[in-house]
Coordinates of C-alpha atoms in Angstrom, one line a residue:
M11 CA 117.1 11.8 71.2
R12 CA 115.8 10.1 74.4
I13 CA 112.0 9.5 74.6
A14 CA 110.1 8.6 77.7
I15 CA 106.8 6.7 77.2
V16 CA 104.6 6.4 80.3
G17 CA 102.3 3.4 79.8
A18 CA 103.3 0.1 78.2
G19 CA 99.9 -1.0 76.9
P20 CA 99.3 -1.5 73.1
A21 CA 99.9 2.2 72.3
G22 CA 103.0 2.7 74.4
A23 CA 104.6 -0.6 73.6
H24 CA 104.0 -0.3 69.9
L25 CA 105.4 3.2 69.8
A26 CA 108.5 2.1 71.8
Q27 CA 109.1 -0.8 69.4
I28 CA 108.9 1.5 66.3
L29 CA 111.1 4.2 67.8
A30 CA 113.7 1.8 69.2
K31 CA 114.0 0.1 65.8
R32 CA 114.6 3.5 64.2
G33 CA 117.5 4.2 66.6
F34 CA 115.9 6.4 69.3
E35 CA 116.8 5.8 72.9
V36 CA 113.4 4.8 74.4
L37 CA 112.5 4.5 78.1
L38 CA 109.2 2.7 78.6
F39 CA 107.5 2.9 82.0
D40 CA 104.6 1.0 83.5
A41 CA 103.5 0.5 87.1
R42 CA 103.1 -3.2 86.7
Q43 CA 103.8 -6.3 84.6
A44 CA 101.5 -7.2 81.8
W45 CA 98.1 -7.7 83.3
E46 CA 94.6 -9.0 82.5
K47 CA 92.8 -5.8 81.5
P48 CA 89.3 -7.0 82.2
C49 CA 87.3 -5.0 79.7
G50 CA 88.5 -4.9 76.1
G51 CA 90.8 -7.3 74.3
G52 CA 88.8 -7.1 71.1
V53 CA 91.0 -6.7 67.9
T54 CA 88.9 -5.8 64.9
S55 CA 89.3 -7.5 61.6
K56 CA 90.4 -4.2 60.2
A57 CA 93.3 -4.1 62.8
L58 CA 94.2 -7.8 62.0
R59 CA 94.5 -6.9 58.3
E60 CA 96.5 -3.7 58.8
F61 CA 98.8 -4.8 61.6
D62 CA 100.0 -8.3 60.7
F63 CA 101.8 -8.8 64.1
L64 CA 98.4 -8.9 65.7
R65 CA 97.4 -11.7 63.4
D66 CA 100.6 -13.7 63.0
N67 CA 101.7 -14.6 66.6
E68 CA 101.3 -17.4 69.1
S69 CA 99.7 -15.3 71.8
P70 CA 96.4 -16.9 73.1
K71 CA 93.3 -15.4 71.5
E72 CA 89.8 -16.4 70.5
M73 CA 88.7 -15.9 66.9
V74 CA 85.1 -14.7 66.7
S75 CA 83.1 -15.5 63.6
Q76 CA 79.5 -14.9 64.9
L77 CA 77.7 -12.3 67.0
R78 CA 74.5 -12.8 68.9
L79 CA 72.8 -9.4 69.2
I80 CA 69.9 -9.1 71.8
S81 CA 67.5 -6.2 71.9
G82 CA 65.9 -4.7 75.0
E83 CA 62.7 -6.6 74.2
G84 CA 64.7 -9.8 73.9
R85 CA 64.7 -10.0 70.1
Q86 CA 67.8 -11.9 68.9
L87 CA 69.7 -11.7 65.7
R88 CA 72.8 -13.7 64.8
V89 CA 75.1 -12.1 62.4
E90 CA 78.4 -13.0 60.8
P91 CA 81.1 -10.4 60.1
T92 CA 82.7 -10.6 56.7
D93 CA 86.1 -11.4 58.4
V94 CA 86.7 -12.9 61.8
F95 CA 88.0 -10.7 64.6
A96 CA 90.1 -11.6 67.7
I97 CA 89.6 -11.3 71.4
Y98 CA 92.9 -11.6 73.2
S99 CA 94.0 -12.4 76.7
R100 CA 95.2 -8.9 77.5
T101 CA 98.0 -10.3 79.7
E102 CA 99.4 -12.2 76.7
L103 CA 98.8 -9.4 74.3
G104 CA 100.7 -7.1 76.7
R105 CA 103.6 -9.5 77.0
M106 CA 103.9 -10.0 73.3
M107 CA 103.9 -6.2 72.6
R108 CA 106.3 -5.4 75.4
K109 CA 108.7 -8.1 74.2
R110 CA 108.6 -6.6 70.6
A111 CA 109.7 -3.3 72.2
T112 CA 112.5 -4.7 74.4
D113 CA 113.8 -6.9 71.6
E114 CA 114.4 -3.7 69.5
G115 CA 116.3 -2.1 72.4
A116 CA 113.7 -0.2 74.4
E117 CA 114.4 -0.1 78.1
L118 CA 111.3 -1.2 80.2
Y119 CA 110.9 -0.2 83.8
C120 CA 108.1 -1.7 85.9
A121 CA 107.8 1.4 88.1
R122 CA 105.2 4.0 88.6
V123 CA 106.1 7.5 87.4
E124 CA 105.5 9.7 90.5
K125 CA 106.4 13.1 89.2
T126 CA 107.3 14.8 85.9
E127 CA 108.8 18.2 85.4
F128 CA 109.7 20.1 82.2
D129 CA 112.6 22.6 82.5
Q130 CA 115.0 24.1 79.9
G131 CA 113.9 21.7 77.2
K132 CA 114.2 18.5 79.3
W133 CA 111.8 16.3 81.1
R134 CA 112.7 14.9 84.5
L135 CA 110.8 11.8 85.7
E136 CA 110.8 10.6 89.3
T137 CA 110.0 6.9 89.7
M138 CA 110.4 4.2 92.2
A139 CA 113.2 2.9 90.0
G140 CA 115.1 6.2 90.2
S141 CA 115.2 9.6 88.3
F142 CA 115.4 9.8 84.6
T143 CA 115.6 12.6 82.0
A144 CA 114.2 12.7 78.5
D145 CA 113.9 15.1 75.6
F146 CA 110.3 14.1 74.8
L147 CA 107.5 12.7 76.9
V148 CA 104.6 10.5 75.6
G149 CA 101.5 9.8 77.6
A150 CA 100.2 6.3 76.9
D151 CA 98.8 5.7 80.4
G152 CA 95.2 5.1 79.7
A153 CA 91.8 6.8 80.3
S154 CA 92.9 8.2 83.7
S155 CA 96.2 9.4 82.2
V156 CA 98.5 11.3 84.7
V157 CA 100.5 12.7 81.8
R158 CA 97.4 14.1 80.2
R159 CA 96.5 16.0 83.3
R160 CA 100.1 17.1 83.7
V161 CA 100.2 18.7 80.2
G162 CA 96.9 20.4 80.7
V163 CA 94.6 18.3 78.5
H164 CA 91.3 17.8 80.4
F165 CA 88.4 15.5 79.9
G166 CA 85.1 16.1 81.7
L167 CA 83.0 13.4 83.4
E168 CA 80.7 13.5 80.3
D169 CA 83.7 12.3 78.3
L170 CA 83.9 9.0 80.1
T171 CA 82.2 5.6 80.1
Y172 CA 82.3 3.3 83.1
A173 CA 82.5 -0.5 82.8
L174 CA 82.2 -3.3 85.3
G175 CA 81.7 -7.0 85.3
W176 CA 83.2 -10.4 86.1
L177 CA 85.8 -12.6 84.4
V178 CA 84.2 -16.0 84.7
K179 CA 85.5 -19.5 84.4
P180 CA 82.4 -21.3 83.1
D181 CA 81.5 -24.9 83.9
R182 CA 79.9 -25.5 80.6
A183 CA 80.8 -25.0 77.0
R184 CA 79.6 -22.2 74.8
P185 CA 79.2 -22.0 71.1
A186 CA 82.7 -21.8 69.6
G187 CA 83.6 -18.4 68.0
Q188 CA 80.6 -16.6 69.4
A189 CA 80.4 -13.2 71.2
D190 CA 77.2 -11.8 72.6
V191 CA 76.0 -8.2 72.9
K192 CA 72.8 -7.2 74.7
Y193 CA 71.3 -3.7 74.5
L194 CA 69.1 -2.2 77.2
P195 CA 66.5 0.5 76.5
D196 CA 67.7 3.0 79.2
L197 CA 71.4 2.5 78.9
T198 CA 73.9 4.4 76.8
G199 CA 76.0 1.3 76.4
Y200 CA 75.6 -2.5 76.4
I201 CA 76.2 -5.8 78.1
W202 CA 78.7 -8.2 76.6
I203 CA 79.9 -11.8 76.8
F204 CA 83.3 -12.1 75.1
P205 CA 85.2 -15.4 75.0
R206 CA 88.8 -15.3 76.2
P207 CA 91.3 -18.2 76.0
D208 CA 90.7 -19.4 79.5
H209 CA 87.6 -17.5 80.7
L210 CA 84.6 -15.4 79.7
S211 CA 84.3 -11.7 80.1
Y212 CA 80.8 -10.7 81.3
G213 CA 80.6 -6.9 81.4
I214 CA 78.4 -3.9 81.2
A215 CA 79.3 -0.3 80.2
S216 CA 77.4 3.0 80.3
K217 CA 78.1 6.7 80.3
F218 CA 79.7 7.7 83.5
R219 CA 77.2 8.4 86.3
E220 CA 74.3 7.5 84.0
K221 CA 73.7 4.6 86.4
T222 CA 75.1 3.8 89.8
P223 CA 77.5 0.8 90.0
A224 CA 74.8 -1.0 92.0
N225 CA 72.3 -0.5 89.1
L226 CA 74.9 -1.8 86.6
K227 CA 75.7 -4.8 88.7
S228 CA 72.0 -5.7 89.0
M229 CA 71.4 -5.4 85.3
L230 CA 74.4 -7.5 84.5
L231 CA 73.6 -10.2 87.1
E232 CA 70.1 -10.5 85.7
F233 CA 71.6 -11.2 82.3
I234 CA 74.2 -13.6 83.6
E235 CA 71.3 -15.5 85.3
T236 CA 69.8 -16.2 81.9
E237 CA 73.1 -17.5 80.6
D238 CA 74.6 -19.3 83.6
P239 CA 72.3 -19.4 86.7
A240 CA 75.0 -21.2 88.8
I241 CA 77.6 -18.5 88.4
A242 CA 75.0 -15.8 88.9
N243 CA 73.9 -17.4 92.2
E244 CA 77.5 -17.7 93.3
I245 CA 78.2 -14.0 92.6
R246 CA 75.0 -12.9 94.4
A247 CA 75.9 -15.0 97.5
A248 CA 79.5 -13.7 97.7
T249 CA 80.3 -11.2 100.4
H250 CA 83.1 -9.7 98.3
H251 CA 83.2 -8.6 94.7
S252 CA 85.1 -11.7 93.5
T253 CA 84.4 -15.5 93.9
P254 CA 86.5 -18.6 93.3
R255 CA 85.1 -18.7 89.7
A256 CA 84.5 -15.0 89.0
T257 CA 86.8 -12.0 89.4
F258 CA 85.2 -8.6 89.6
F259 CA 86.5 -5.6 87.6
G260 CA 85.7 -1.9 87.1
A261 CA 87.3 0.4 84.6
M262 CA 87.0 3.8 83.0
I263 CA 86.9 4.1 79.2
P264 CA 87.1 7.4 77.2
A265 CA 83.9 8.3 75.2
L266 CA 84.5 11.9 74.1
E267 CA 81.7 14.3 73.4
P268 CA 81.7 16.1 70.0
A269 CA 82.7 19.4 71.6
T270 CA 85.7 17.7 73.2
W271 CA 86.8 16.3 69.8
D272 CA 86.5 19.8 68.3
R273 CA 89.0 21.4 70.8
L274 CA 91.2 18.3 71.4
S275 CA 94.9 18.8 70.9
V276 CA 97.2 16.0 72.0
A277 CA 100.7 17.2 71.1
S278 CA 103.0 20.2 71.6
A279 CA 106.3 20.6 69.8
E280 CA 107.3 23.4 72.2
G281 CA 106.4 21.5 75.3
A282 CA 107.9 18.3 73.9
W283 CA 105.0 16.0 74.6
A284 CA 102.3 14.0 73.0
L285 CA 99.5 11.6 73.9
V286 CA 98.5 8.3 72.2
G287 CA 95.8 5.7 72.6
D288 CA 93.3 5.9 75.5
A289 CA 95.3 8.7 77.1
A290 CA 94.4 10.8 74.0
G291 CA 90.8 9.7 74.1
F292 CA 91.1 7.6 70.9
V293 CA 88.3 5.2 71.5
D294 CA 85.1 4.6 69.6
P295 CA 82.3 6.2 71.7
I296 CA 79.7 3.7 70.5
T297 CA 81.5 0.4 70.6
G298 CA 84.2 1.2 73.1
E299 CA 86.9 -0.3 70.8
G300 CA 90.3 1.2 71.2
I301 CA 93.1 -1.1 70.3
Y302 CA 93.1 -0.2 66.6
Y303 CA 93.3 3.5 67.4
A304 CA 96.0 2.9 70.0
I305 CA 98.3 1.2 67.5
K306 CA 97.4 3.6 64.7
S307 CA 98.0 6.7 66.8
A308 CA 101.4 5.2 67.9
E309 CA 102.4 4.8 64.2
L310 CA 101.3 8.3 63.3
L311 CA 103.3 9.9 66.1
A312 CA 106.3 7.8 65.3
N313 CA 106.2 9.2 61.8
V314 CA 106.5 12.8 62.9
L315 CA 109.1 12.5 65.6
P316 CA 111.3 14.3 66.2
T317 CA 111.0 17.3 63.8
R318 CA 107.3 17.4 62.8
V319 CA 105.4 16.9 66.1
G320 CA 103.2 19.9 65.1
D321 CA 101.7 17.7 62.3
Y322 CA 100.4 15.0 64.6
D323 CA 97.1 16.6 65.4
S324 CA 96.2 17.2 61.8
M325 CA 97.3 13.6 60.9
W326 CA 95.1 11.8 63.4
R327 CA 92.2 14.0 62.6
A328 CA 92.6 13.1 58.9
E329 CA 93.1 9.4 59.6
F330 CA 90.3 8.6 62.0
G331 CA 89.2 11.8 63.9
G332 CA 86.2 12.4 61.7
E333 CA 84.9 8.9 62.2
L334 CA 85.3 9.1 66.0
R335 CA 83.7 12.5 66.2
R336 CA 80.8 11.3 64.1
A337 CA 80.4 8.3 66.4
A338 CA 80.2 10.8 69.3
E339 CA 77.4 12.6 67.5
L340 CA 75.5 9.4 66.9
Q341 CA 76.0 7.8 70.3
R342 CA 72.8 8.9 72.0
R343 CA 70.7 8.5 68.8
F344 CA 72.1 5.0 68.3
Y345 CA 71.2 3.9 71.9
H346 CA 68.1 6.0 72.6
G347 CA 66.7 7.1 69.2
Q348 CA 63.3 6.1 67.8
F349 CA 62.4 4.8 64.4
A350 CA 58.9 4.0 63.2
G351 CA 57.5 4.0 66.8
A352 CA 60.1 1.8 68.4
P353 CA 63.7 2.1 69.7
M354 CA 66.3 2.4 66.9
I355 CA 68.2 -0.8 68.0
E356 CA 64.9 -2.7 68.2
R357 CA 64.1 -1.7 64.6
M358 CA 67.6 -2.5 63.3
L359 CA 67.5 -6.0 64.7
Q360 CA 64.0 -6.5 63.4
A361 CA 65.1 -5.2 59.9
G362 CA 68.1 -7.5 60.1
R363 CA 65.9 -10.5 60.1
W364 CA 64.5 -9.5 56.7
H365 CA 67.5 -8.0 55.0
R366 CA 70.9 -9.5 54.6
G367 CA 72.5 -6.0 54.0
V368 CA 71.2 -4.8 57.4
R369 CA 72.7 -7.8 59.1
R370 CA 76.0 -7.3 57.3
T371 CA 76.0 -3.6 58.3
L372 CA 75.4 -4.4 62.0
A373 CA 78.0 -7.1 62.0
E374 CA 80.6 -4.8 60.4
L375 CA 79.8 -2.0 62.8
I376 CA 80.5 -4.1 65.8
A377 CA 83.5 -5.7 64.1
G378 CA 85.0 -2.3 63.3
E379 CA 84.5 -2.6 59.5
Q380 CA 81.6 -0.1 59.1
G381 CA 82.4 3.6 59.4
Y382 CA 80.0 6.1 60.9
L383 CA 80.2 8.9 58.2
D384 CA 78.1 6.9 55.8
L385 CA 76.2 4.7 58.3
K386 CA 73.0 6.7 58.3
E387 CA 72.6 6.7 54.6
K388 CA 73.4 3.1 54.2
L389 CA 70.9 2.0 56.8
K390 CA 68.3 4.3 55.3
R391 CA 68.7 2.8 51.9
R392 CA 68.4 -0.7 53.2
A393 CA 65.4 0.2 55.3
L394 CA 63.7 1.5 52.2
A395 CA 64.5 -1.7 50.4
I396 CA 62.7 -3.6 53.2
I397 CA 59.7 -1.3 53.0

């Protein structure tokens, strides 16, 4: 059986590695070489435990052991996750995962897939590297997936988050092992500073069209100014989006609404196709984390190919679909809800100063350890303990 995978990010490359190792003929396509995906790169402690190849490798990464959380009113809380998590150079993570696939025999083509057709049980793919046929097609081509649109799975604008920011080469040291997250009162999202092996990622994310790009840039620059006035001044003075020390980025991230989760189907045995990772919308709507779900969805799909593709939808729903749908339900309440006369996040950081359990819950939530199905009850119990 020949399987074509469009997209060689974490989901596509991991699926290619598994299938090639099991004896499938795998064609892996991506429009470019491994590249520095500017937002993202965070690998949760849960992912490090479950997928040892993410932990045991020589690819450059920063291990994060402390989080600085900042509220809209400027209240700060430092928390320590139970286990460290990693932030990779996405270029190096991509190279490592693609090499794992090609070492097992997958054929990698750095060529854009221009056209796909399904006829008489076969897929035909037209690329800059030539024409190919396949028995099964997998879309692993990200939030703006061409394969997803081709097979008739649609996300609305309300199902997307927009992120922008700068990759910065700082001129002064930061605390080792620290990542920062700042919440703003009128934003369904957050600002971040994530350490990368040779730079910092300063970014901001919000629901698509909630703010204009100009608004988001202004908010982010105001924050950068408090952290590194020199780089903020350099960015403001630049006539272009990038500067010698800072490279601008913009990206779309899935953040599906509950109704979309309810109707979502990302596989068809009859049509011989399936979606994994961001292409399927498998991203936490609150934190924006997607690498764990990319790799997990690849493994679930690999376990049902080629004869049980119809089971894939029920499997991902049972494995993590309930958690992600619950996160979608909680998203607006998390960012805009009120508790005891103040914004929810403000109260959570305030409570965290008094209660170790609240601090631990917040740290584990951001680090990917705390699920959403029991989050409300856990926080309620700990808030009552403080009272």
